[in-house]
Structure formats: structure tokens, C-alpha cells
Coordinates of C-alpha atoms in Angstrom, one line a residue:
Chain A
M1 CA -43.1 -12.7 65.6
T2 CA -44.0 -14.8 68.7
T3 CA -41.5 -13.2 71.1
P4 CA -42.0 -9.5 71.1
T5 CA -39.3 -9.1 73.7
I6 CA -36.6 -9.6 71.0
P7 CA -35.9 -6.3 69.3
V8 CA -36.6 -6.5 65.6
P9 CA -33.8 -5.0 63.6
A10 CA -35.0 -2.0 61.7
R11 CA -34.0 -3.4 58.3
T12 CA -36.4 -6.3 58.5
L13 CA -39.4 -3.9 58.7
A14 CA -41.2 -3.6 55.4
S15 CA -40.5 -0.2 53.9
P16 CA -41.8 1.2 50.7
F17 CA -38.3 1.3 49.4
H18 CA -37.5 -2.3 50.3
W19 CA -37.2 -3.2 46.6
V20 CA -34.4 -0.7 46.1
R21 CA -32.0 -2.9 48.0
R22 CA -32.9 -5.8 45.7
I23 CA -31.9 -4.0 42.5
P24 CA -28.4 -5.6 42.4
M25 CA -30.0 -9.0 42.7
Y26 CA -32.4 -8.4 39.9
I27 CA -29.5 -7.1 37.7
L28 CA -27.6 -10.3 38.4
V29 CA -30.6 -12.5 37.6
L30 CA -31.1 -10.6 34.4
L31 CA -27.4 -11.0 33.5
F32 CA -27.5 -14.7 34.1
C33 CA -30.7 -15.1 32.0
I34 CA -29.2 -13.1 29.1
V35 CA -26.0 -15.1 29.1
T36 CA -28.0 -18.4 29.1
A37 CA -30.8 -17.4 26.8
F38 CA -29.1 -15.3 24.2
P39 CA -27.3 -18.1 22.4
V40 CA -30.5 -20.0 22.1
Y41 CA -32.4 -16.9 20.9
W42 CA -29.6 -16.3 18.4
M43 CA -29.8 -19.8 17.0
T44 CA -33.6 -19.6 16.7
L45 CA -33.3 -16.3 15.0
S46 CA -30.8 -17.5 12.4
V47 CA -33.2 -20.4 11.6
F48 CA -36.3 -18.4 11.1
Q49 CA -35.0 -15.3 9.3
P50 CA -34.0 -15.4 5.7
I51 CA -30.3 -16.2 5.4
E52 CA -29.3 -12.8 3.9
Y53 CA -30.0 -11.2 7.3
S54 CA -27.6 -13.6 9.0
L55 CA -24.9 -12.8 6.5
T56 CA -24.7 -9.1 7.0
Y57 CA -22.4 -7.3 9.3
P58 CA -23.4 -5.9 11.8
P59 CA -26.2 -8.4 12.1
P60 CA -29.7 -7.2 13.1
L61 CA -30.4 -8.1 16.7
F62 CA -34.2 -8.5 16.2
P63 CA -36.1 -10.4 13.5
Q64 CA -36.7 -8.3 10.4
A65 CA -38.5 -11.0 8.3
I66 CA -39.5 -14.6 8.8
S67 CA -39.0 -17.5 6.5
F68 CA -39.5 -21.3 6.9
D69 CA -37.8 -22.3 3.6
V70 CA -34.9 -23.9 5.4
F71 CA -37.1 -26.7 6.8
Q72 CA -38.1 -27.7 3.3
E73 CA -34.4 -28.1 2.5
I74 CA -33.3 -30.2 5.5
F75 CA -36.4 -32.4 5.5
S76 CA -36.9 -33.2 1.8
G77 CA -33.6 -32.9 0.0
Q78 CA -32.8 -35.5 -2.7
D79 CA -29.9 -37.1 -1.0
T80 CA -31.3 -39.1 2.0
A81 CA -27.8 -39.4 3.4
Q82 CA -27.8 -35.7 4.0
R83 CA -31.3 -35.2 5.4
V84 CA -31.8 -34.2 9.0
D85 CA -35.0 -36.1 9.3
V86 CA -33.2 -39.4 8.4
W87 CA -30.5 -38.6 11.0
I88 CA -33.1 -37.9 13.6
F89 CA -34.9 -41.1 12.8
N90 CA -31.6 -43.1 13.2
S91 CA -31.0 -41.2 16.5
I92 CA -34.5 -42.2 17.7
I93 CA -33.9 -45.9 16.9
L94 CA -30.5 -45.8 18.6
A95 CA -31.8 -44.0 21.7
S96 CA -34.8 -46.3 22.0
M97 CA -32.6 -49.4 22.0
T98 CA -30.3 -47.8 24.6
T99 CA -33.2 -46.9 26.8
V100 CA -34.6 -50.5 26.7
I101 CA -31.3 -52.2 27.5
C102 CA -30.4 -49.6 30.1
L103 CA -33.8 -49.7 31.9
G104 CA -33.6 -53.5 32.2
L105 CA -30.1 -53.5 33.7
S106 CA -30.6 -50.5 35.9
I107 CA -33.7 -52.0 37.6
L108 CA -31.6 -55.0 38.6
G109 CA -28.7 -52.8 39.8
A110 CA -30.8 -50.3 41.7
F111 CA -32.7 -53.2 43.4
A112 CA -29.4 -54.8 44.4
L113 CA -28.1 -51.5 45.9
S114 CA -31.4 -50.5 47.6
G115 CA -31.9 -53.4 49.9
K116 CA -29.9 -54.5 52.9
R117 CA -26.1 -54.1 52.6
W118 CA -24.2 -57.1 51.3
R119 CA -20.5 -58.1 51.2
G120 CA -18.9 -56.6 48.1
Q121 CA -21.5 -53.8 47.7
G122 CA -18.7 -51.3 48.2
M123 CA -16.7 -52.8 45.4
F124 CA -19.7 -52.9 43.2
G125 CA -20.3 -49.2 43.9
L126 CA -16.7 -48.4 43.1
L127 CA -16.9 -50.3 39.8
L128 CA -19.9 -48.2 38.9
L129 CA -18.2 -45.0 40.0
M130 CA -15.1 -45.8 38.0
T131 CA -17.3 -46.5 34.9
Q132 CA -19.1 -43.2 35.4
M133 CA -15.9 -41.3 35.7
L134 CA -14.0 -42.9 32.8
P135 CA -13.6 -40.6 29.8
E136 CA -15.0 -42.3 26.7
A137 CA -12.1 -41.2 24.7
L138 CA -9.7 -43.3 26.8
I139 CA -11.1 -46.6 25.7
V140 CA -12.4 -45.7 22.2
I141 CA -9.3 -47.2 20.7
P142 CA -9.5 -50.8 22.0
L143 CA -13.3 -50.8 21.6
Y144 CA -13.0 -49.7 18.0
A145 CA -10.3 -52.3 17.3
T146 CA -12.4 -55.1 18.8
I147 CA -15.6 -54.1 17.2
D148 CA -13.8 -53.7 13.9
K149 CA -12.4 -57.2 14.3
L150 CA -15.8 -58.7 15.1
K151 CA -17.3 -56.9 12.0
M152 CA -19.8 -55.2 14.2
K153 CA -19.2 -51.6 13.0
D154 CA -21.9 -49.7 11.2
S155 CA -24.6 -51.1 13.5
L156 CA -26.9 -49.0 15.6
L157 CA -27.3 -51.9 18.0
T158 CA -23.6 -52.1 18.7
L159 CA -23.6 -48.4 19.3
A160 CA -26.5 -48.8 21.7
L161 CA -24.7 -51.5 23.6
V162 CA -21.6 -49.3 24.0
D163 CA -23.6 -46.2 25.0
T164 CA -25.4 -48.3 27.6
A165 CA -22.2 -49.2 29.3
F166 CA -21.4 -45.5 30.0
V167 CA -24.9 -44.3 31.0
L168 CA -25.8 -47.3 33.1
P169 CA -24.1 -46.2 36.4
I170 CA -25.9 -42.9 36.6
C171 CA -29.2 -44.6 35.8
I172 CA -28.6 -47.1 38.6
W173 CA -28.0 -44.2 41.0
I174 CA -31.1 -42.3 40.0
L175 CA -33.3 -45.4 40.3
K176 CA -31.7 -46.5 43.6
N177 CA -32.6 -43.1 45.0
V178 CA -36.2 -43.6 43.9
F179 CA -36.3 -47.1 45.4
D180 CA -34.9 -45.8 48.6
T181 CA -37.9 -43.5 49.1
I182 CA -40.3 -46.5 49.2
P183 CA -41.0 -47.2 52.9
N184 CA -39.7 -50.5 54.3
E185 CA -43.2 -51.2 55.6
I186 CA -44.5 -51.5 52.0
R187 CA -41.8 -53.9 51.1
D188 CA -42.2 -56.0 54.2
A189 CA -46.0 -56.1 53.9
A190 CA -45.6 -57.5 50.4
L191 CA -43.1 -60.1 51.6
V192 CA -45.4 -61.2 54.4
D193 CA -48.3 -61.5 51.9
G194 CA -46.2 -64.2 50.3
C195 CA -44.5 -62.4 47.4
N196 CA -41.0 -63.4 46.8
R197 CA -38.6 -60.4 46.3
M198 CA -38.6 -60.4 42.5
K199 CA -42.4 -60.5 42.5
M200 CA -42.4 -57.6 45.0
L201 CA -40.0 -55.7 42.8
W202 CA -42.2 -56.3 39.8
K203 CA -45.7 -55.8 41.3
I204 CA -45.1 -53.3 44.0
M205 CA -41.9 -51.3 43.6
L206 CA -41.8 -50.7 39.9
P207 CA -45.4 -49.3 39.7
I208 CA -44.7 -47.0 42.6
S209 CA -41.5 -45.8 40.9
A210 CA -43.0 -45.0 37.5
P211 CA -41.9 -41.4 37.5
G212 CA -38.4 -42.5 38.4
L213 CA -38.4 -45.0 35.6
V214 CA -39.4 -42.2 33.2
A215 CA -36.5 -40.1 34.5
V216 CA -34.1 -43.0 33.9
G217 CA -35.5 -43.6 30.5
V218 CA -35.0 -39.9 29.6
V219 CA -31.4 -39.9 30.8
A220 CA -30.6 -43.1 28.9
F221 CA -32.4 -41.9 25.8
F222 CA -30.7 -38.5 25.6
H223 CA -27.3 -39.9 26.5
A224 CA -27.4 -41.9 23.3
W225 CA -29.1 -39.0 21.5
N226 CA -26.2 -36.7 22.4
E227 CA -23.3 -39.0 22.2
Y228 CA -20.8 -38.1 19.5
L229 CA -17.4 -39.8 20.0
F230 CA -18.5 -43.5 19.6
A231 CA -21.1 -42.6 17.0
A232 CA -18.5 -40.8 14.9
S233 CA -15.9 -43.6 15.2
L234 CA -18.2 -46.6 14.9
I235 CA -20.7 -45.4 12.2
G236 CA -19.1 -45.0 8.8
N237 CA -22.2 -45.6 6.6
R238 CA -23.8 -42.2 5.8
H239 CA -27.3 -43.8 5.8
L240 CA -26.8 -44.8 9.4
Y241 CA -25.6 -41.4 10.6
T242 CA -27.2 -40.4 13.9
A243 CA -28.0 -36.7 14.2
S244 CA -24.9 -35.9 16.2
V245 CA -22.6 -37.4 13.6
G246 CA -24.6 -35.8 10.8
L247 CA -24.4 -32.4 12.3
G248 CA -20.7 -33.0 13.1
S249 CA -20.1 -33.8 9.4
M250 CA -22.0 -30.6 8.5
I251 CA -19.6 -28.6 10.7
S252 CA -16.6 -29.9 8.9
M253 CA -18.1 -29.1 5.5
I254 CA -17.2 -25.4 5.1
D255 CA -19.8 -24.6 2.6
T256 CA -22.9 -25.7 4.6
P257 CA -25.2 -22.7 4.7
I258 CA -25.6 -21.3 8.2
D259 CA -29.4 -21.4 8.3
K260 CA -29.3 -25.1 7.5
L261 CA -26.7 -25.8 10.2
M262 CA -28.7 -23.9 12.8
A263 CA -32.0 -25.5 11.8
G264 CA -30.4 -29.0 12.2
G265 CA -29.0 -27.9 15.6
L266 CA -32.4 -26.6 16.7
M267 CA -34.2 -29.8 15.6
F268 CA -31.6 -31.8 17.5
S269 CA -32.1 -29.8 20.7
I270 CA -35.8 -29.5 21.0
F271 CA -36.6 -32.9 22.4
P272 CA -33.8 -33.0 25.0
V273 CA -34.7 -29.5 26.2
I274 CA -38.4 -30.3 26.7
F275 CA -37.8 -33.7 28.4
Y276 CA -34.9 -32.6 30.6
L277 CA -36.9 -29.7 31.9
M278 CA -39.7 -32.1 32.6
V279 CA -37.8 -34.6 34.7
Q280 CA -35.1 -32.2 36.0
R281 CA -36.0 -32.9 39.6
Y282 CA -35.3 -36.6 39.4
I283 CA -32.1 -36.2 37.4
V284 CA -30.6 -33.7 39.8
A285 CA -31.6 -35.9 42.8
G286 CA -30.1 -38.9 41.2
L287 CA -27.0 -37.2 39.8
S288 CA -26.2 -35.7 43.1
A289 CA -27.0 -39.0 44.9
G290 CA -24.8 -40.9 42.5
A291 CA -22.2 -38.2 42.5
V292 CA -22.4 -37.2 46.1
K293 CA -23.2 -40.5 47.7
G294 CA -21.5 -43.0 45.4
Chain B
M1 CA -45.1 -66.3 59.4
A2 CA -42.7 -68.4 57.3
A3 CA -41.9 -65.4 55.2
Q4 CA -41.4 -63.2 58.2
A5 CA -39.1 -65.9 59.6
A6 CA -37.2 -65.8 56.3
I7 CA -36.7 -62.1 56.5
N8 CA -35.5 -62.3 60.0
K9 CA -33.1 -65.0 59.0
S10 CA -31.5 -63.1 56.2
A11 CA -31.4 -60.0 58.3
S12 CA -29.5 -61.7 61.0
G13 CA -27.1 -62.9 58.3
R14 CA -27.1 -66.6 59.4
R15 CA -27.8 -67.6 55.8
R16 CA -25.9 -65.9 52.9
D17 CA -28.3 -64.0 50.8
Y18 CA -27.5 -64.6 47.1
L19 CA -30.1 -62.3 45.5
P20 CA -28.0 -59.1 45.4
Y21 CA -25.2 -61.0 43.7
M22 CA -27.6 -62.4 41.1
L23 CA -28.9 -58.9 40.5
A24 CA -25.4 -57.3 40.3
L25 CA -23.9 -60.1 38.1
P26 CA -25.3 -59.1 34.8
I27 CA -24.1 -55.5 35.3
I28 CA -20.7 -56.6 36.4
L29 CA -20.4 -58.8 33.3
Y30 CA -21.7 -56.0 31.1
E31 CA -19.2 -53.5 32.4
T32 CA -16.4 -56.1 32.3
I33 CA -17.0 -56.6 28.6
F34 CA -17.4 -53.0 27.6
I35 CA -15.1 -51.2 30.1
L36 CA -12.7 -53.5 32.0
I37 CA -11.5 -55.7 29.1
P38 CA -10.9 -52.7 26.8
I39 CA -8.8 -51.1 29.6
V40 CA -6.7 -54.3 29.8
Q41 CA -6.4 -54.4 26.0
Q42 CA -5.4 -50.8 26.1
L43 CA -2.7 -51.6 28.6
V44 CA -1.4 -54.5 26.5
S45 CA -1.5 -52.4 23.3
S46 CA 0.6 -49.7 24.9
F47 CA 3.5 -52.2 25.0
T48 CA 3.2 -53.0 21.3
S49 CA 3.6 -51.2 18.1
D50 CA 0.3 -51.2 16.3
M51 CA -0.2 -49.0 13.3
F52 CA -3.8 -49.8 12.6
G53 CA -4.1 -51.8 9.3
I54 CA -0.6 -50.6 8.2
S55 CA 1.9 -52.9 10.0
A56 CA 1.8 -56.1 12.0
V57 CA 1.6 -55.8 15.8
K58 CA 5.0 -56.0 17.5
W59 CA 6.0 -56.2 21.1
V60 CA 8.1 -53.1 21.9
G61 CA 8.2 -53.0 25.7
L62 CA 8.3 -49.6 27.2
A63 CA 9.3 -47.8 24.0
N64 CA 5.9 -46.0 23.7
Y65 CA 6.2 -44.8 27.2
D66 CA 9.8 -43.5 26.5
R67 CA 8.5 -41.7 23.5
M68 CA 5.6 -40.2 25.4
L69 CA 7.7 -38.9 28.3
S70 CA 10.0 -37.1 25.8
D71 CA 7.1 -35.9 23.6
K72 CA 6.7 -32.2 24.0
Y73 CA 3.2 -32.4 22.6
F74 CA 2.2 -34.9 25.3
W75 CA 3.4 -32.5 28.0
N76 CA 1.6 -29.7 26.1
S77 CA -1.6 -31.7 26.2
M78 CA -1.2 -32.3 29.9
R79 CA -0.7 -28.5 30.5
V80 CA -3.8 -27.7 28.3
T81 CA -5.8 -30.3 30.2
L82 CA -4.9 -28.8 33.5
S83 CA -5.7 -25.3 32.4
F84 CA -8.9 -26.3 30.9
M85 CA -9.9 -28.3 34.0
G86 CA -8.9 -25.5 36.4
G87 CA -10.7 -22.9 34.3
T88 CA -14.0 -24.7 33.9
V89 CA -14.0 -25.8 37.5
I90 CA -13.6 -22.3 38.8
V91 CA -16.0 -20.6 36.3
A92 CA -18.7 -23.4 36.3
V93 CA -18.8 -24.1 40.0
G94 CA -18.5 -20.4 40.8
A95 CA -21.3 -19.4 38.4
G96 CA -23.3 -22.3 39.7
L97 CA -22.9 -21.1 43.3
I98 CA -24.0 -17.6 42.4
A99 CA -27.0 -18.8 40.4
A100 CA -28.0 -21.1 43.3
L101 CA -27.8 -18.2 45.8
L102 CA -29.9 -16.1 43.5
M103 CA -32.5 -18.8 43.0
N104 CA -32.7 -19.3 46.7
Q105 CA -34.1 -15.8 47.1
N106 CA -37.8 -15.1 46.8
F107 CA -38.7 -12.9 43.9
R108 CA -41.3 -12.6 41.2
G109 CA -40.6 -14.7 38.1
R110 CA -38.2 -17.0 39.9
S111 CA -39.5 -20.1 38.3
V112 CA -39.1 -18.6 34.8
A113 CA -35.6 -17.4 35.6
R114 CA -34.8 -20.9 36.9
A115 CA -36.0 -22.6 33.8
I116 CA -34.0 -20.2 31.6
M117 CA -30.9 -20.7 33.6
T118 CA -31.3 -24.5 33.3
L119 CA -31.5 -24.3 29.5
P120 CA -27.8 -24.8 28.7
W121 CA -27.6 -28.0 30.7
A122 CA -30.4 -29.6 28.5
F123 CA -28.6 -28.5 25.3
P124 CA -26.6 -31.3 23.6
D125 CA -23.0 -30.7 22.8
L126 CA -23.4 -30.5 19.0
P127 CA -25.9 -27.6 18.9
T128 CA -23.8 -25.9 21.6
V129 CA -20.8 -26.0 19.4
L130 CA -22.9 -24.8 16.4
I131 CA -24.3 -21.9 18.3
F132 CA -21.0 -20.6 19.6
M133 CA -19.2 -21.2 16.4
W134 CA -21.7 -18.9 14.8
I135 CA -21.8 -16.3 17.6
F136 CA -18.0 -16.2 17.5
N137 CA -17.6 -16.3 13.8
P138 CA -14.9 -13.8 13.0
S139 CA -16.8 -12.3 10.0
F140 CA -20.5 -12.4 10.9
G141 CA -20.5 -13.3 14.6
V142 CA -22.7 -11.2 16.8
M143 CA -20.0 -11.2 19.5
N144 CA -17.9 -8.9 17.4
L145 CA -20.6 -6.3 17.6
F146 CA -20.9 -6.6 21.4
V147 CA -17.1 -6.5 21.9
R148 CA -16.7 -3.5 19.7
W149 CA -19.4 -1.7 21.7
I150 CA -17.3 -2.1 24.8
L151 CA -13.6 -2.2 23.6
P152 CA -12.1 0.3 21.3
I153 CA -10.8 -2.2 18.7
E154 CA -10.6 -1.6 15.0
Q155 CA -10.8 -5.2 13.8
N156 CA -12.9 -8.2 14.7
P157 CA -10.9 -10.6 17.0
K158 CA -10.1 -13.9 15.4
W159 CA -11.7 -15.7 18.3
M160 CA -11.1 -19.5 18.2
M161 CA -8.4 -19.0 15.6
D162 CA -6.5 -16.8 18.0
I163 CA -3.9 -18.7 20.0
N164 CA -4.5 -16.5 23.1
L165 CA -8.3 -16.6 22.9
A166 CA -9.1 -20.2 21.9
L167 CA -8.6 -21.8 25.3
P168 CA -10.4 -19.2 27.3
L169 CA -13.3 -19.4 24.8
V170 CA -13.5 -23.2 25.1
I171 CA -13.5 -22.8 28.9
M172 CA -16.3 -20.3 28.8
I173 CA -18.4 -22.5 26.5
A174 CA -17.8 -25.6 28.6
A175 CA -18.7 -23.6 31.7
W176 CA -21.8 -22.2 30.0
K177 CA -23.1 -25.7 29.5
A178 CA -22.0 -27.1 32.9
F179 CA -22.9 -24.4 35.4
P180 CA -26.7 -25.1 35.6
F181 CA -26.0 -28.6 37.0
Y182 CA -23.8 -27.3 39.8
G183 CA -26.3 -24.6 40.4
L184 CA -29.2 -27.1 40.7
V185 CA -27.2 -29.3 43.1
T186 CA -26.1 -26.4 45.2
L187 CA -29.6 -25.1 45.3
S188 CA -31.0 -28.4 46.6
V189 CA -28.4 -28.2 49.4
L190 CA -29.2 -24.5 50.2
Q191 CA -32.9 -25.4 50.5
S192 CA -32.2 -28.1 53.0
I193 CA -30.5 -25.7 55.4
P194 CA -33.0 -25.2 58.3
S195 CA -34.4 -21.7 58.4
E196 CA -34.0 -21.6 62.2
L197 CA -30.3 -21.2 61.7
Y198 CA -30.8 -18.0 59.7
E199 CA -33.4 -16.8 62.2
A200 CA -30.9 -17.5 65.1
A201 CA -28.2 -15.6 63.2
K202 CA -30.6 -12.7 62.6
V203 CA -31.5 -12.6 66.3
D204 CA -27.8 -12.5 67.1
G205 CA -27.6 -9.4 64.9
A206 CA -25.7 -10.9 62.0
T207 CA -25.6 -9.0 58.8
R208 CA -26.5 -10.8 55.6
L209 CA -22.9 -11.2 54.7
Q210 CA -22.1 -12.6 58.1
S211 CA -25.0 -15.1 58.0
F212 CA -23.7 -16.2 54.6
R213 CA -20.2 -16.6 56.0
Y214 CA -21.2 -18.4 59.2
V215 CA -24.4 -20.2 58.3
T216 CA -24.5 -20.9 54.6
L217 CA -20.9 -21.5 53.7
P218 CA -20.1 -24.2 56.3
E219 CA -23.2 -26.1 55.1
I220 CA -22.3 -26.0 51.4
I221 CA -18.5 -26.3 51.5
P222 CA -18.5 -30.1 51.5
T223 CA -20.8 -30.1 48.5
L224 CA -18.8 -27.5 46.7
M225 CA -15.6 -29.6 47.2
L226 CA -17.3 -32.7 45.9
M227 CA -18.6 -30.8 42.9
G228 CA -15.1 -29.4 42.3
V229 CA -13.7 -32.9 41.9
L230 CA -16.7 -33.9 39.8
A231 CA -16.2 -30.9 37.6
C232 CA -12.5 -31.9 37.1
I233 CA -13.6 -35.3 35.8
F234 CA -16.3 -33.8 33.6
A235 CA -13.8 -31.4 32.2
F236 CA -11.3 -34.2 31.7
R237 CA -13.7 -36.2 29.7
Q238 CA -15.0 -33.3 27.6
F239 CA -14.3 -34.4 24.0
A240 CA -17.0 -33.4 21.5
L241 CA -17.1 -29.8 22.5
I242 CA -13.4 -29.2 22.2
F243 CA -12.8 -31.4 19.2
L244 CA -15.6 -29.9 17.1
F245 CA -15.1 -26.3 18.2
T246 CA -11.3 -26.1 17.6
G247 CA -10.1 -29.5 16.7
G248 CA -7.4 -29.0 19.3
G249 CA -5.9 -26.0 17.5
P250 CA -4.8 -23.3 16.9
A251 CA -1.2 -24.5 17.4
R252 CA -2.4 -27.2 19.8
T253 CA -3.4 -24.6 22.4
T254 CA -6.7 -26.5 23.0
E255 CA -5.4 -30.0 22.5
T256 CA -6.4 -31.7 25.8
L257 CA -5.3 -35.3 26.6
V258 CA -8.5 -36.9 25.2
V259 CA -8.2 -35.0 22.0
A260 CA -4.6 -36.0 21.7
V261 CA -5.6 -39.7 22.2
Y262 CA -8.3 -39.4 19.5
K263 CA -5.9 -37.7 17.1
A264 CA -3.1 -40.2 17.6
A265 CA -5.5 -43.1 16.9
F266 CA -7.8 -41.7 14.2
N267 CA -5.7 -39.1 12.4
S268 CA -2.2 -40.8 12.6
F269 CA -3.6 -44.4 13.0
D270 CA -1.0 -45.0 15.7
F271 CA -3.2 -47.0 18.0
S272 CA -0.4 -48.0 20.4
Y273 CA 0.8 -44.5 21.0
G274 CA -2.8 -43.4 21.5
A275 CA -3.3 -46.2 23.9
T276 CA -0.2 -45.1 25.8
I277 CA -1.4 -41.6 26.2
G278 CA -4.7 -43.1 27.2
M279 CA -3.1 -45.0 30.0
A280 CA -1.6 -41.8 31.3
G281 CA -5.0 -40.3 31.3
F282 CA -6.4 -43.4 33.0
V283 CA -3.9 -43.0 35.9
A284 CA -5.0 -39.4 36.3
V285 CA -8.7 -40.2 36.3
F286 CA -8.2 -43.0 38.7
A287 CA -6.4 -40.7 41.1
I288 CA -9.1 -38.1 40.9
T289 CA -11.8 -40.7 41.4
L290 CA -10.2 -42.0 44.5
L291 CA -9.9 -38.4 45.8
F292 CA -13.7 -38.1 45.1
A293 CA -14.5 -41.3 46.9
Y294 CA -12.4 -40.1 49.9
L295 CA -14.1 -36.7 50.1
Q296 CA -17.5 -38.5 49.9
R297 CA -16.7 -40.8 52.8
R298 CA -15.6 -37.9 54.8
Q299 CA -18.7 -35.9 54.1
E300 CA -20.9 -38.9 55.0
A301 CA -18.9 -39.4 58.2
E302 CA -19.5 -35.8 59.1
A303 CA -23.1 -36.0 58.2
A304 CA -23.5 -39.0 60.4
S305 CA -21.8 -37.5 63.5

């Protein structure tokens, strides 16, 4: 308090019972945490407890016994078209291809948006915004018909190309945001030193933006990883199923044991949860920039 | 010196700078191939009759649109879409706001709580559907247990098989997954409010509620509005969650427009009719996007002044 003449309201004085007033807040925080964490806990529990505990009513709320048998089943079954590890492998291939294509294109787009304004930039921004907003389901029919005609169904590369079209705008916004934080002095200095602008992008801006590039990579990777609609309509060959389609097919088979389903779901979620929490800061900055500043 | 001169030249705009166009061109081409051309194809297809692989394509003019406007299931899907949109927007943005206000407080364990609350956002759609199908399973679901602790009911509810419960359930699940994002965005705005404003309010004798009403709220309302529109669009495009959780049922009570498009195309193989419903959806999305762009402009203008 630098100005002692201003009367300090009594309630700001620290009192031994200060925490009492905060109880409602703690209760709310706890409530939120339970609502968000319980489903995840419940899934994990049904994976690691023997299935008979899951199939009793009322179900026990805490683990009574632990078993890892289900992993043997989903990773080493006879039918490779039904194995979660094969699906996850396909998902990794698909997501990696999407990441590479998307990174290349979004570097160009972000660089175009991050320099001086140019005529038509507004239209370009609107095109990106429209693409970002467009529900996939609204163009799944013509895309399916065309790809079917071109005999390009059942290809992970085709799927990666389609997925890129939808995730590209958000990646461009994220990266533009990162590029914008590079001071103009650095760019100008590079140009004065005789770099042309592409060389400056390559030698100066990209190395500085490495964490942002990682964030873009994560977003692109897990967009393809999570995508269901196109994967389900464009991939018919069971050996090429991505994890999302594979799990979707498990849902529609009524007799799939619950521990197997949950184990598949858990395997499918671990990577995105870890990576999203790691690059959360960049994604939120980029999403809100793309969303709030399109 | 020459390079500096070149910069000055392009800055003054005497010479047209082609680099941005060269950079943007591949992206424009890419999105044209994968987004714009399919939209045009969709438009053309909506004027034809195209039963995929069953009959030859015929030009039928506006017949599909006629059929759509008198199709009670189409209007049903519009109603369901609106309820789903309204429901998720209110619940997700509202919960996000509360979460952001909580996370803006100083308390022990805040970073842990924040990580836990972000969890659903990182969860893919498929596992989300799996978890909640299991939690709300009418025979073994743990939610039966919780509900029967609170409500005096004899039988387990039928949850997603109940025509009155299915839509609210889908809304809750969609909001569960979406609210962390709105919370994180709101939090970043909350943290950018200068603390002098709060100190000034305190000096003026404002209560906590008053300082929320007169300091916090005016600062975050533009963001909340933008997020509301954004949430509408996200809700509109929500497919996998609804389709896998209920398949649009029971009795079409959760059949949103995108689900109707998919079912027309891939269950009935009526590509043209699906395309027609898709065009209706496209008009709706276009309108919402323009509203979004307008709100953004206004917010930027306000921020600039």
C-alpha cells in the first residue's frame, strides 16, 4: 500500500478465517474437476479391472482387482484386421502424411499473411475462414463421388489430402500468430544483409518459430488422428482402417466386450492428451487468433 | 543499400509485390480442389436425381428442393439442429466462463485443476462416445447408480434410448468436450485485463460482484459473443459424436442436419437429396460465418478506438 491515506476496506485485511469465504470456490473447482475427470477415471478403471467387475450392478466405484489381459487380446489377436495396434499404425501413417503436407502449406500461408498487407488479403482470409467453418458432412457426398470415380478410395494418402484441406486454415492462423511475434527488426536486418525473403523465411523465421511449428504439427497430426467421417466413408478395406474407424466399427458390433472397447479407446486417447496438454498454449493462442481475429 | 531501397520501394507500393500471391496460390488451389469444387458439384447435384450406382443421373430442376421443403423430417432436423446448437452454446460457453473465472483466482493446486479441466478438450470424439455410452448404459452404467442416489426412481432410465433424454444427453456430452476450449480462451482474455482497473474499483468501494459487473463483464462480452457464434458453428458441424452415440435416434430426436445429410447419402444412397439438404446447411453456415466476421470487425474497431 503506497498511499496510506486511502482507507483500506476491512475485508481485504488478512484474517485467520479468510479461507472460509473461499469454500464455495473450492467446492465449484472440485465439482468441475470431478465432472471432467470422472469419465476418464471410469474408462481407465474398466480397462484395468477384470471384466466381471464391470458387468455387475451396482458397479464398484474403486478398483477391486487389476488385470492386464485385455491388452494381450487387442494387440495380438489372430485377425490383423481387428487389432488395435494395426489400426493405430494406420492412424500414425495417415496423421504423419497429413502433418507433412499441412506444415508445408501452412508455412507458405502464414508467411503470406504475416507480412505487409496486400490487395486481396481480406478475400484470402475469408476463404480460409469459410473452409474452417464448413461442416465436413456438407461436402462428403461430392468428395466421395469424385474420389470413387477416380478410383482413389481405400488410400491413406487420399484421406490425408482431404484431412489437410480442413485443418489447413487453423494451422495457418496458429503459425501466422507465431510469425507475428518475430520483431520486424530481425526481418529487416536479414533483408539488409542480402537475404531474399524466402531465404529469410527459411534461415531466420522458421528456426525462431520451432515451438510454433511443433504446435502446428500437433494440431494437424491429431486432426487426422481423430477424424471419423471421411475415414469411415473413404476407407472400406478393413486392413486400412484407422483407429477411429476401427473403434467406430467396434461400437456398432453389439457383442464387443466392454473392456476391449475401453482399452481401444484408452490407447487412442493417450497420445492426443499428452501432446495437446504440451502445446496447449500455442493452440489456444492460435485458435483464438484464427477465431477471434480471422 | 540496394536491399533497403527495395524494401522502401515495396513499402511505398510503387511496385506491385507478387510474393504474397505466389505464397497464397498453392493454398487457394488446394482449397479450390477440395472445398470449392465439391460445393459447386453439390449445387449441381441438387438439381439432378442421382441414386448412387442405382440409376442414371437425370436433370430434375427444383424437384429436390420441393421435396425438401415439404419433408417433415427435414424440418425436424432443422429443429433438432437449432435445439442442439442453442443447448451446447449455452452450456459450453457458460461452463467455460465459470471455469475461466475460477482459474483466474489464486489458489493452491490451480495448475493441477487447470490440467484436469482441459482434459476433455484433448479427448478425441471416438473415446468420448465410448466412455459415455458405457457410463450411460441402461443396464450397467454407473450413472444409474448416481441418479438413484438422488432421485427416488425404481428403474434405471433408458438414457439415450429415451426420446426425452437423448437430445439433452448429447448436448451435455458435446458441452463436456467443448467447454475447456471456451474456458481457455476466456481465461486468456481475463488475464489481459489490467489489474489497475480492479484496484480502482476496489478503491471506489465496489463489491466483488460489482467489480465483476462493471470491470470484468464489459471486457469479456465481445469475446463471449464471438465464442457464441463459433460454438454455433462447432455444434452445427458436430457429426461423429451424435452419429455414433445415437445414430440420430430414437425416433429422429437427435437427427441434426449433418446426420440427415449423411443418412440420405450413405443409408438411402440418395446422393442428390442429401446434396440438397447439404445446400440448405451450407446457406445456414454461410450466414453464421458472415455474422462471425461482422462481430470480429466490430470488436477490432472497438479495440482500435
